[in-house]
PDB file of C-alpha atoms and ligand atoms in Angstrom:
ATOM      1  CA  UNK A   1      74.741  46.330 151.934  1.00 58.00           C
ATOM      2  CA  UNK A   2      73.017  45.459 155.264  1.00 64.00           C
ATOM      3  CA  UNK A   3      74.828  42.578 157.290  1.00 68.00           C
ATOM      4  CA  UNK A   4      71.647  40.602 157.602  1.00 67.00           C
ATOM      5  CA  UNK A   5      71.461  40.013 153.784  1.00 82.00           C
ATOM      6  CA  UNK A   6      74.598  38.368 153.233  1.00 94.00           C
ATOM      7  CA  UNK A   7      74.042  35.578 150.585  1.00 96.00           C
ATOM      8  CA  UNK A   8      76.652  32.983 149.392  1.00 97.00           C
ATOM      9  CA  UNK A   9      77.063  33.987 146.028  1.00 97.00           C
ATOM     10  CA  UNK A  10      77.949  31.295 143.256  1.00 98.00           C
ATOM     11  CA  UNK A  11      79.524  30.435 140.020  1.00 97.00           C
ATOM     12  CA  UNK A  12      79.134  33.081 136.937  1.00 96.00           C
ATOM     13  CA  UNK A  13      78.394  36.288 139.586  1.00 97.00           C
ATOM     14  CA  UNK A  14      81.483  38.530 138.937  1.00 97.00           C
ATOM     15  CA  UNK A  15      82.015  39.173 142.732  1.00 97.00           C
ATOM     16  CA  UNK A  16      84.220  35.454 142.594  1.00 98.00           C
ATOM     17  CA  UNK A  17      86.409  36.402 140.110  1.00 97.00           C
ATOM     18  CA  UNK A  18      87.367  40.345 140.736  1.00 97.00           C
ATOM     19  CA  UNK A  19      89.580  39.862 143.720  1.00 97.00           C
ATOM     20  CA  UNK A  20      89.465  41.511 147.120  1.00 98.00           C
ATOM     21  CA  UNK A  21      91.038  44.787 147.972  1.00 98.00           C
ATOM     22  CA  UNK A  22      93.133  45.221 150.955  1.00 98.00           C
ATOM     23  CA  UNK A  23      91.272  46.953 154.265  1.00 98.00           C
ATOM     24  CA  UNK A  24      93.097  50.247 155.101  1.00 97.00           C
ATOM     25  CA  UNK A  25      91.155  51.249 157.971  1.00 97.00           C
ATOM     26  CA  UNK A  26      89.586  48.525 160.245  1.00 98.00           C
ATOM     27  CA  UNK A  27      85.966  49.532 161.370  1.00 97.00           C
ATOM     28  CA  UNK A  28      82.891  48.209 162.684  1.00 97.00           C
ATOM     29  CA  UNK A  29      81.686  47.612 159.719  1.00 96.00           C
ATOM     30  CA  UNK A  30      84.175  45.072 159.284  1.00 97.00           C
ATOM     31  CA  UNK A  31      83.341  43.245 162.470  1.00 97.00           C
ATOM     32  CA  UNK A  32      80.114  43.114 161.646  1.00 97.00           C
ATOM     33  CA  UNK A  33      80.647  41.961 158.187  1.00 97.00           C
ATOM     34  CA  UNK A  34      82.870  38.998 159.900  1.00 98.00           C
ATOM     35  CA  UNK A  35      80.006  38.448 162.237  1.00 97.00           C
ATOM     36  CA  UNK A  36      77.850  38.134 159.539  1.00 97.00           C
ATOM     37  CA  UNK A  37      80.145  35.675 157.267  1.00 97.00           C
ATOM     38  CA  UNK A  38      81.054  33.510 160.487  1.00 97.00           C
ATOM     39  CA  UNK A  39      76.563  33.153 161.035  1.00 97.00           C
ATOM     40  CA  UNK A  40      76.412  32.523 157.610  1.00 97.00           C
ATOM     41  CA  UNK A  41      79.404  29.739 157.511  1.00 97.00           C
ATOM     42  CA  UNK A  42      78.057  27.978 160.449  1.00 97.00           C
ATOM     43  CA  UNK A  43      74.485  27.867 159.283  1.00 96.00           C
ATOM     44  CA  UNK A  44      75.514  25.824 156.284  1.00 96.00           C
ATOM     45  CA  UNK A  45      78.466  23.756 158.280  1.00 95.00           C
ATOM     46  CA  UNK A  46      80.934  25.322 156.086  1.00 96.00           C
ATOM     47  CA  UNK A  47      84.392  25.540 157.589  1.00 97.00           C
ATOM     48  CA  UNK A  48      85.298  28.364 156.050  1.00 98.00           C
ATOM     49  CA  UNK A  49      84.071  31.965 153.844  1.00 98.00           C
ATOM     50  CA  UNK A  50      85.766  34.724 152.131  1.00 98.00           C
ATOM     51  CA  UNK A  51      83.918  38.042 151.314  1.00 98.00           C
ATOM     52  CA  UNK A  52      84.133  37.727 147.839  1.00 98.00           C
ATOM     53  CA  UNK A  53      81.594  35.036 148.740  1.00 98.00           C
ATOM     54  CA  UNK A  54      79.100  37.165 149.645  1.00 98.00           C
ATOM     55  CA  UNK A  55      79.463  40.221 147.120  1.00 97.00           C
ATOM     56  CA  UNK A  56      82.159  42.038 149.470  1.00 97.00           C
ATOM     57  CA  UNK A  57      85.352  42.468 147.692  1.00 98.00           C
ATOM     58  CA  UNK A  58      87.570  43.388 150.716  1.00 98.00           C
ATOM     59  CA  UNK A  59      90.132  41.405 151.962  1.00 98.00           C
ATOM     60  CA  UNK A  60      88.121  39.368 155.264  1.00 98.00           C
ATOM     61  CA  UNK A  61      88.114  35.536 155.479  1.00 98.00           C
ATOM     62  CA  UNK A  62      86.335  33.359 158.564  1.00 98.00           C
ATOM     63  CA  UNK A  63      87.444  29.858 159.413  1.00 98.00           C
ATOM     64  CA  UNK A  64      86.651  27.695 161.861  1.00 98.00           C
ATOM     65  CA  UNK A  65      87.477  23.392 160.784  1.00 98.00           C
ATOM     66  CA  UNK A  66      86.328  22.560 164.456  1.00 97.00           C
ATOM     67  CA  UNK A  67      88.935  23.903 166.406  1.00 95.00           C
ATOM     68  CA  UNK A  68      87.647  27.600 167.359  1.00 97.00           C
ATOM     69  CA  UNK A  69      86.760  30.703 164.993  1.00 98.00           C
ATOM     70  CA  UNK A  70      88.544  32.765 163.290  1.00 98.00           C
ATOM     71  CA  UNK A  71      88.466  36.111 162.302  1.00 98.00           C
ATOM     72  CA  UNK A  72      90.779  37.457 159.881  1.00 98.00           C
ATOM     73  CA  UNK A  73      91.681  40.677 158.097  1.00 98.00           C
ATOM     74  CA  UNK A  74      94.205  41.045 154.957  1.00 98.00           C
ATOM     75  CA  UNK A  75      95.467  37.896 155.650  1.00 98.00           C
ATOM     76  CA  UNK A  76      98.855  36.778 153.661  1.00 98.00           C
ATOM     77  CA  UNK A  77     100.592  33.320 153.056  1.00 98.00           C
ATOM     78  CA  UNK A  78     104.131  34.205 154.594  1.00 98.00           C
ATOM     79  CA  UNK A  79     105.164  30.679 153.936  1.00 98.00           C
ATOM     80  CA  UNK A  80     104.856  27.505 152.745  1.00 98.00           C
ATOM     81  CA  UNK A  81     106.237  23.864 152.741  1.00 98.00           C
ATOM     82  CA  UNK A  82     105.328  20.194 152.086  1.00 98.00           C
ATOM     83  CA  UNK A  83     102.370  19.289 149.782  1.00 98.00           C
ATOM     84  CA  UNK A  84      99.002  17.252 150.476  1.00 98.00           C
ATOM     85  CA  UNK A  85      96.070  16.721 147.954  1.00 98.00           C
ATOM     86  CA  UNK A  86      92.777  17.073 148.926  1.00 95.00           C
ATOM     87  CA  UNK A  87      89.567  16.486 148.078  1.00 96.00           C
ATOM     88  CA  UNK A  88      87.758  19.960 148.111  1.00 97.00           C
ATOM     89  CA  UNK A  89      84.172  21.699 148.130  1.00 97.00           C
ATOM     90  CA  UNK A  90      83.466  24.945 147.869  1.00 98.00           C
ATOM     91  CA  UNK A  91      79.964  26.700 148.889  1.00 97.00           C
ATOM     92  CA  UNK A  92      80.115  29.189 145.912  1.00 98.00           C
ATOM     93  CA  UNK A  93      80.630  26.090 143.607  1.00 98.00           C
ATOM     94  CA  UNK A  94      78.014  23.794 144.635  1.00 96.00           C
ATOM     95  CA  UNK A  95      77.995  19.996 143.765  1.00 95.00           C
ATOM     96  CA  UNK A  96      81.785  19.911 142.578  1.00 96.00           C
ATOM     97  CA  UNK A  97      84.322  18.511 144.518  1.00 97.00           C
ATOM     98  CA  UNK A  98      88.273  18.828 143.114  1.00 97.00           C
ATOM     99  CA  UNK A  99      91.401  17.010 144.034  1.00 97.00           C
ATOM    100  CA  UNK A 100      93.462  19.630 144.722  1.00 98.00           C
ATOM    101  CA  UNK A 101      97.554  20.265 145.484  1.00 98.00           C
ATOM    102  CA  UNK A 102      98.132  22.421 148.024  1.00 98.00           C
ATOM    103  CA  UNK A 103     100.909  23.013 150.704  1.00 98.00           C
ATOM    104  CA  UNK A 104     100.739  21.003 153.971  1.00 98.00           C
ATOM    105  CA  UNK A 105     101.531  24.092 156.333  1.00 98.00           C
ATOM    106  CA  UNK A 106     101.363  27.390 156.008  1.00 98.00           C
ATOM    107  CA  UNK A 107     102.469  30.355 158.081  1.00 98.00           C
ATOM    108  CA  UNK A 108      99.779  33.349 157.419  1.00 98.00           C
ATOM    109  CA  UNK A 109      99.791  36.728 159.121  1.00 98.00           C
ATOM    110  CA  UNK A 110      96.506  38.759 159.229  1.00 98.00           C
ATOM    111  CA  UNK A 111      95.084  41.394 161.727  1.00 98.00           C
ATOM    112  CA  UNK A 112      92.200  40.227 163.870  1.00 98.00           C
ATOM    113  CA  UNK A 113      89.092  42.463 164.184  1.00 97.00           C
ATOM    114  CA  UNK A 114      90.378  44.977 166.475  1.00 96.00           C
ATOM    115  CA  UNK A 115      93.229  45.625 164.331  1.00 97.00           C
ATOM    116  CA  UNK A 116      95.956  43.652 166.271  1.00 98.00           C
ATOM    117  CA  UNK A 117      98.546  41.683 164.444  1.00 98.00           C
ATOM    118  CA  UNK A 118      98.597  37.491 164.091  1.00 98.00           C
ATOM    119  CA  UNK A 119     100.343  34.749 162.817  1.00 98.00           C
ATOM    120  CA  UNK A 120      99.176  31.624 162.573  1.00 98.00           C
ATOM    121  CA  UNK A 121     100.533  28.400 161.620  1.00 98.00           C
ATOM    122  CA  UNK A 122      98.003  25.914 159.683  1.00 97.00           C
ATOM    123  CA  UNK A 123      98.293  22.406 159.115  1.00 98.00           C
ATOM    124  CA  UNK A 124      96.503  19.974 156.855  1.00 98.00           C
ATOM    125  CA  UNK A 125      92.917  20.435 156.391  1.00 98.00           C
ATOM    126  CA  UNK A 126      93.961  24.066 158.503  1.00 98.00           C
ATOM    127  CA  UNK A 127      96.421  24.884 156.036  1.00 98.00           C
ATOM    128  CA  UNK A 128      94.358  23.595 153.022  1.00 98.00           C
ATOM    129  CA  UNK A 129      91.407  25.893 154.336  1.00 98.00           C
ATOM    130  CA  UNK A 130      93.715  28.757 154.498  1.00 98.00           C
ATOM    131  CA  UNK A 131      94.822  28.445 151.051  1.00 98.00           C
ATOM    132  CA  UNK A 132      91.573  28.017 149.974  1.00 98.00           C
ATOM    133  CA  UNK A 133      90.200  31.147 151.487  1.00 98.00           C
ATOM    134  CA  UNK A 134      93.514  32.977 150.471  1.00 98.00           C
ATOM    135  CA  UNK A 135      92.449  32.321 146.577  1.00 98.00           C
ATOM    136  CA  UNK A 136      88.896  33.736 146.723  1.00 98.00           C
ATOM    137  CA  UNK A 137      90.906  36.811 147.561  1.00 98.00           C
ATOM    138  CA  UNK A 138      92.520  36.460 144.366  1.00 98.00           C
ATOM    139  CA  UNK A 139      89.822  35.691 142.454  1.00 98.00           C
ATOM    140  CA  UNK A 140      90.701  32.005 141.929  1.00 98.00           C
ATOM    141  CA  UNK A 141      88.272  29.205 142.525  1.00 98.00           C
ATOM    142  CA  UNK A 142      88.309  25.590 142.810  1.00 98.00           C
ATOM    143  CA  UNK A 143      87.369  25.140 139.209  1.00 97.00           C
ATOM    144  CA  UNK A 144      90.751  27.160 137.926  1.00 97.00           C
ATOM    145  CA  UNK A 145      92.679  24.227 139.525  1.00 96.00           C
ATOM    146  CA  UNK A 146      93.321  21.157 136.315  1.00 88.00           C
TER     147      UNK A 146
HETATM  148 ZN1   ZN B   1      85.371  28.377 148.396  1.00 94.29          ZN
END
């Protein structure tokens, strides 16, 4: 699929609910899909996208809640502690918003886009983005929370 088509995909298209594969071997491909997700997040002030999103089920998530941009590959929650709720959004569910409970911080490790290895410590809305993000991965939206 060219790069310059990404479109949000929403509720009912199968792409949400499948789950995203692991990336074995990181390309350029990949960087430009990220590219592509992180233009397509900021043009609709999202503050963060997961490729499922866009009809790409491999395992690529962009966030960026203010603080700078990034770009993540295979990313995993290592660990968890405390719990917030939240009032969430989601771009593939548009005009919902869910009170959802979620850990306050997370640690997550994940490759950037030249392959190199990360962890990252997330905090509130941080931490809530990251779980959010994490679940598209799995297939899990905002509507599978009660
Ligand atoms: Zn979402």
């Amino acid at each position: 699929m060219p790069v310059t088509e990404l479109k949000i995909r929403t509720l009912g298209d199968p792409a949400l609910t499948k789950g995203a594969c692991l990336v074995k071997e990181i390309t350029a491909y990949h960087r430009k899909v990220l590219s592509g997700m992180a233009r397509l997040m900021y043009s609709v002030s999202g503050v963060g996208l997961a490729a499922p999103q866009v009809g790409i089920l491999e395992s690529l998530i962009v966030i960026d809640i203010g603080t700078g941009l990034y770009k993540l590959i295979n990313p995993k929650i290592l660990k968890v502690s405390g719990t917030q709720i939240s009032e969430e959004g989601c771009l593939s569910v548009p005009g919902v918003i869910k009170k959802i409970k979620r850990a306050k911080t997370v640690i997550v490790k994940a490759q950037d886009e030249n392959g190199k290895h990360l962890t990252i410590e997330g905090e509130g809305l941080l931490a809530c983005v990251f779980q959010h993000e994490l679940d598209h991965l799995n297939g899990k939206l905002i509507v599978d929370y009660k």
